[in-house]
Structure formats: structure tokens, C-alpha cells
Short mmCIF file of C-alpha atoms in Angstrom, two decimals:
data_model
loop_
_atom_site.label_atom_id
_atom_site.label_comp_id
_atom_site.label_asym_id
_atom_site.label_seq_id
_atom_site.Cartn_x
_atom_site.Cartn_y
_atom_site.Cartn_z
CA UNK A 1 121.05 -42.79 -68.98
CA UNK A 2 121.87 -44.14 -72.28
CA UNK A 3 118.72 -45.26 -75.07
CA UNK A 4 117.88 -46.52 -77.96
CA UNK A 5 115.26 -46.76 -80.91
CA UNK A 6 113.59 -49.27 -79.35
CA UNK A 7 113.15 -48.42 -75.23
CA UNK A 8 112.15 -44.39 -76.08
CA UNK A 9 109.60 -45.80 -78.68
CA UNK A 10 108.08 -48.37 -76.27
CA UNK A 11 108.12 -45.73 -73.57
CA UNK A 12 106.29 -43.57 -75.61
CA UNK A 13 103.82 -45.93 -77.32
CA UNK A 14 103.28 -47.63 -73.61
CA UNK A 15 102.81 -43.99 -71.94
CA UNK A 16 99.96 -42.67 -74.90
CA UNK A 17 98.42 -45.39 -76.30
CA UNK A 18 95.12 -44.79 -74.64
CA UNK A 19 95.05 -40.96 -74.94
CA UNK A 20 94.61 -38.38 -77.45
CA UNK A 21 97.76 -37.18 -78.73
CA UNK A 22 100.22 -35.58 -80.74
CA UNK A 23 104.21 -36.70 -80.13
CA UNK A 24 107.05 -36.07 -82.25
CA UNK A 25 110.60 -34.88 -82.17
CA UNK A 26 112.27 -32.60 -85.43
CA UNK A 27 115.69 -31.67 -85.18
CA UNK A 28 116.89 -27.67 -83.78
CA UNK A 29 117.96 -25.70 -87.04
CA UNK A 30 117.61 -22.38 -85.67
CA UNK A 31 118.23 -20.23 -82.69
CA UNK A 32 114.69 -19.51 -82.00
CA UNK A 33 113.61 -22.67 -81.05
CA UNK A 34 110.03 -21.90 -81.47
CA UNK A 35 110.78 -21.92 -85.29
CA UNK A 36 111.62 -25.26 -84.88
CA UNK A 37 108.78 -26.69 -82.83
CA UNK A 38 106.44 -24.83 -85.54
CA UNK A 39 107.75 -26.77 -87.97
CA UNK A 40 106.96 -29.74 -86.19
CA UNK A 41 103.43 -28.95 -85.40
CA UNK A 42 103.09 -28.69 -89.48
CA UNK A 43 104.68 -31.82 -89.94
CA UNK A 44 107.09 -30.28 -92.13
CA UNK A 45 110.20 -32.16 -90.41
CA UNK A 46 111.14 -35.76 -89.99
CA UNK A 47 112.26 -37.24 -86.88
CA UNK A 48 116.05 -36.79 -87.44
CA UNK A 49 116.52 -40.25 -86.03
CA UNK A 50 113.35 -41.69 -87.72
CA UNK A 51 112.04 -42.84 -83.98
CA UNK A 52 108.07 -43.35 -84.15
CA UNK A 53 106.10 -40.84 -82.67
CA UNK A 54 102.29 -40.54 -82.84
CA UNK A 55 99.82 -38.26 -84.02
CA UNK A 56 95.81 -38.98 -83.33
CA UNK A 57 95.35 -36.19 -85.93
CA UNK A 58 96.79 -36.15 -88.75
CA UNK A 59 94.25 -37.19 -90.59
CA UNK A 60 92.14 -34.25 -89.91
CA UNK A 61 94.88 -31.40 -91.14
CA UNK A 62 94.65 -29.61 -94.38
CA UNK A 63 96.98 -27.36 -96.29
CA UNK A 64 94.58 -24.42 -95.21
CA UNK A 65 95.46 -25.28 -91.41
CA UNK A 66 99.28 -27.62 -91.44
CA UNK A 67 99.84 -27.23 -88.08
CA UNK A 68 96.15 -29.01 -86.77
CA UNK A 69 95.18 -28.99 -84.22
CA UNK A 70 97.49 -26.30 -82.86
CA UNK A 71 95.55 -22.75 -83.55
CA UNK A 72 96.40 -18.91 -83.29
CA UNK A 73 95.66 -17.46 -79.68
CA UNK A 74 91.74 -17.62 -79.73
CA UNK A 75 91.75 -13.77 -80.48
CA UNK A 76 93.45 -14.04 -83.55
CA UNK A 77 91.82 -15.31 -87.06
CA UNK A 78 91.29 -19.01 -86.54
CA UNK A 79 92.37 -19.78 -90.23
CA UNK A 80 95.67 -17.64 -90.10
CA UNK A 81 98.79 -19.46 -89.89
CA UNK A 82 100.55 -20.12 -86.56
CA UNK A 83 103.66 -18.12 -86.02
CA UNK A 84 106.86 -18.82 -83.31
CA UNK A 85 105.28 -16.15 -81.55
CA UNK A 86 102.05 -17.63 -81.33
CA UNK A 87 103.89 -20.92 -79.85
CA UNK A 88 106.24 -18.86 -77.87
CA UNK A 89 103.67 -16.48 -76.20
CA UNK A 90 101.43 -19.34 -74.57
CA UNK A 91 104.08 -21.72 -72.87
CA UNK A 92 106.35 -21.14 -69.73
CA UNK A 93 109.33 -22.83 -68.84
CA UNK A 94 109.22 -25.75 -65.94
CA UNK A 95 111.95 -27.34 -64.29
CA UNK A 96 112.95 -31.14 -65.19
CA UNK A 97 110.99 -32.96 -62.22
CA UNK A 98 108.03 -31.00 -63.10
CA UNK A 99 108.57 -32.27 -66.80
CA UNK A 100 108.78 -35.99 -66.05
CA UNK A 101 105.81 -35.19 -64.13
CA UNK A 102 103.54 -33.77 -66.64
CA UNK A 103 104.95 -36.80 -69.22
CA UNK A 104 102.89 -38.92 -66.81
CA UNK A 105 99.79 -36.35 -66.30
CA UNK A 106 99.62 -35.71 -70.03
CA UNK A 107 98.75 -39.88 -70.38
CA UNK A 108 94.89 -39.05 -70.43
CA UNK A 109 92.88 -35.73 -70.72
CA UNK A 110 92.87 -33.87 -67.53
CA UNK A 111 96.52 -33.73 -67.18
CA UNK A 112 97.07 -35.08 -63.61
CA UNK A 113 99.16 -38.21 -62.16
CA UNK A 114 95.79 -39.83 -61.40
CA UNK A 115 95.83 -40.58 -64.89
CA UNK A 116 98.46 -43.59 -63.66
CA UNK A 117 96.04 -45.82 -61.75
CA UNK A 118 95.31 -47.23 -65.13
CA UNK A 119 98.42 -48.76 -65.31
CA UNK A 120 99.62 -51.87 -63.55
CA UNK A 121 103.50 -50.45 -63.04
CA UNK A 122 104.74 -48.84 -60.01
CA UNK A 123 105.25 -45.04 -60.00
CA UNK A 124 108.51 -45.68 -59.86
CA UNK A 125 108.57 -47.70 -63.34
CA UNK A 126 106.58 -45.39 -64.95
CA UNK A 127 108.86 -42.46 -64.18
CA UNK A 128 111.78 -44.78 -64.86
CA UNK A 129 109.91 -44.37 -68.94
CA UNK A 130 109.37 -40.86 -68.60
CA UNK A 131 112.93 -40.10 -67.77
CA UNK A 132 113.33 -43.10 -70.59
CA UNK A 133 111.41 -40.29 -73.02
CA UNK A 134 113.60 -36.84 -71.74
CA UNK A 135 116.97 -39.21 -72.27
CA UNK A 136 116.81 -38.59 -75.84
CA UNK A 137 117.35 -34.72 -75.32
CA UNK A 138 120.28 -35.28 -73.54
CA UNK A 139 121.54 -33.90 -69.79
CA UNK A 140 120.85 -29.96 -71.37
CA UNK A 141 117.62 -29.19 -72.02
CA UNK A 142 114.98 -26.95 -71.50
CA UNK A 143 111.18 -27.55 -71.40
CA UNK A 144 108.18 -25.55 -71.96
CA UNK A 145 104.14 -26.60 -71.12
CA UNK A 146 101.18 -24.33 -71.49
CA UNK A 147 99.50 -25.89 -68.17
CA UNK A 148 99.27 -22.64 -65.91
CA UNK A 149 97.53 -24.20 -62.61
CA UNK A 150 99.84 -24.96 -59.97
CA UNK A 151 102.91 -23.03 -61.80
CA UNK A 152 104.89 -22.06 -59.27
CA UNK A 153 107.24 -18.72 -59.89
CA UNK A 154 110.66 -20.79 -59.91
CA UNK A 155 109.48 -23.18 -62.93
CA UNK A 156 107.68 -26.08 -60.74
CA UNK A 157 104.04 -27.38 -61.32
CA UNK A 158 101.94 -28.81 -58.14
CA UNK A 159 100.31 -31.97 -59.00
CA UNK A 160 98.69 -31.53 -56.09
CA UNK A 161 96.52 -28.82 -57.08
CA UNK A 162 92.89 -29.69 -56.74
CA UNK A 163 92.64 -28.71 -60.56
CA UNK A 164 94.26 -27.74 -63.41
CA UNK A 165 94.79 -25.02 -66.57
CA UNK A 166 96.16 -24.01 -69.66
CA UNK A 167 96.46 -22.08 -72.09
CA UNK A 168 94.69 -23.20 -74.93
CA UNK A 169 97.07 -24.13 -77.87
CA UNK A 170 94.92 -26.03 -80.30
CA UNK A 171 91.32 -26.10 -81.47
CA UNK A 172 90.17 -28.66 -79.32
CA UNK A 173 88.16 -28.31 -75.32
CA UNK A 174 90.99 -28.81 -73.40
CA UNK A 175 95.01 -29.49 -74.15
CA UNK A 176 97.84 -29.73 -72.03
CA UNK A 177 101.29 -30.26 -73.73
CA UNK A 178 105.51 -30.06 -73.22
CA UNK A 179 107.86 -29.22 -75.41
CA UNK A 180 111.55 -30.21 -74.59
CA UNK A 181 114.24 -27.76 -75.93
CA UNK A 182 117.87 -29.28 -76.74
CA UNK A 183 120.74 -27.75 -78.82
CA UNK A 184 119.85 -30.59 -81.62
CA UNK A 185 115.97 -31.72 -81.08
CA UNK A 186 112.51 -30.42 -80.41
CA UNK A 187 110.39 -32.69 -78.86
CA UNK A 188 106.74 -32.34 -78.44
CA UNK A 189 104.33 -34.59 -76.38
CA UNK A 190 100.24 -33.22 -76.51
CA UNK A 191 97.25 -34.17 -75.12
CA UNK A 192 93.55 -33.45 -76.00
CA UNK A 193 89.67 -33.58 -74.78
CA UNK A 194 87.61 -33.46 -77.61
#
């Protein structure tokens, strides 16, 4: 699937604009790609294609805490700065129809595909933009999520659980995120309940 500027941006804008988020791509300088997706919770890289992401809270970060709302594990000093093992140690990889999956959950708080009946598209045309979204990371990716309910052992989440978890990753009640891996781009898409 081929894209451009405009169909990822519309994708993404038409996908979040009625939750709470944080989405943004930086480009993969380093082998550890948690490095890289730090440096995109601090806002410290550009989109390397300047596409539009969004970011509900960037007007409450301070130099004292770049990376808002993304926090330290809970039993670490809240004011201490994030690390890639911080990022690293809360998220597990999922395979990519669990991915284009949680793109849809992650549309409102409470990360599940409920979250669609909002919209008047067909399941189908919504997943049609979240595969629109993991386009721009190529056909070799990896992705990581911090939602642990209904993680299955080989990398799938069930959507049919009756609930859901995470771990927590920012300061905020309750987030659910993904972070897509490729040998050129981070991507991060987050959700939050205040």
C-alpha cells in the first residue's frame, strides 16, 4: 500500500480527533530504538517528513518533565527523567493484526473496538485507515503497546476480553499506547483518561 502526506494525516486526524492523545513519528538514529522513541516523547525530534501528528499535551510539559505525560515506572522518583529503559521495560511486542487493532481501540479511553460505534464507517473502512497509518513504516516493522489484558504468549491481544490493562506509562488514570518500530521511523500513537 502506497501513501502520502495527505491520506496518513487524515487517517490520523479522522481516527483521534475525539480522544485524548499523543501521536507523532521521529526518525530511527540509533540501534536501540527505545532511544529513539524517548526522544520523541520529549519532543526533541521533528517528524522527518514534517506529517502532522497531534499532541493534547503539550501545553502542559515543562523543562523539569520534557517527556509529559510519559513518567518513570511509578516506583521510581516522579520528577527524574525517563530513560530507554524505562520505555523499554513496560511495553511488549504484538503482532501486526493486533496493532491495527489497538489503532482502532486506542480512538477513545478504554482501549477497546467498541470505541468504533461512534463512527459512521464500516469496520472495514476504518481498518482500511489504520493499515492507512502502519503504511508509513513500511512492510518491516515491529510494534510495541503497554496494554497487558488479553496478551496472548505469541504477540496477539484479544479484543474480546471482557476488560482491559496496562502498564501505566504516563502520569495520567489510565493510558494505553503503540509504538511502531521501522529501520527509519518511530511512531507513537497514545491515549489517556484523565
Amino acid at each position: 500500500m502506497s501513501i502520502d502526506q495527505a491520506s496518513w494525516e487524515t487517517a490520523v486526524r479522522h481516527l483521534y480527533e475525539d480522544a485524548f492523545t499523543f501521536s507523532a513519528t521521529g526518525p530511527r538514529k540509533h540501534e536501540d530504538w527505545r532511544t529513539d522513541v524517548l526522544a520523541v516523547m520529549e519532543r526533541a525530534v521533528p517528524d522527518p517528513r514534517g506529517w502532522a501528528g497531534l499532541d493534547d499535551t503539550a501545553n502542559e510539559r515543562t523543562t523539569e518533565v520534557p517527556a509529559f505525560p510519559f513518567r518513570p515506572p511509578h516506583e521510581a522518583d516522579p520528577q527524574r527523567r525517563l530513560t530507554p529503559a524505562d520505555v523499554g521495560e513496560r511495553l511488549h511486542e504484538i503482532d501486526r493484526a493486533s496493532a491495527e487493532n489497538l489503532l482502532l481501540a486506542l480512538t477513545d479511553g478504554g482501549c477497546t473496538l467498541r470505541n468504533l460505534e461512534r463512527f459512521t464507517e464500516s469496520f472495514d473502512e476504518l481498518q482500511d485507515m489504520a493499515r492507512t497509518i502502519l503504511a508509513r513504516y513500511g512492510d518491516t516493522f515491529t510494534c510495541y503497546t503497554n496494554v497487558t489484558v488479553g496478551a496472548g504468549r505469541n504477540g496477539t491481544l484479544d479484543f474480546g476480553a471482557s476488560d482491559w490493562g496496562y502498564t501505566p506509562m504516563t502520569f495520567y488514570w489510565e493510558d494505553a499506547g503503540l509504538v511502531i518500530v521501522s529501520d527509519t521511523e518511530v511512531g507513537l500513537f497514545w491515549t489517556f483518561d484523565c
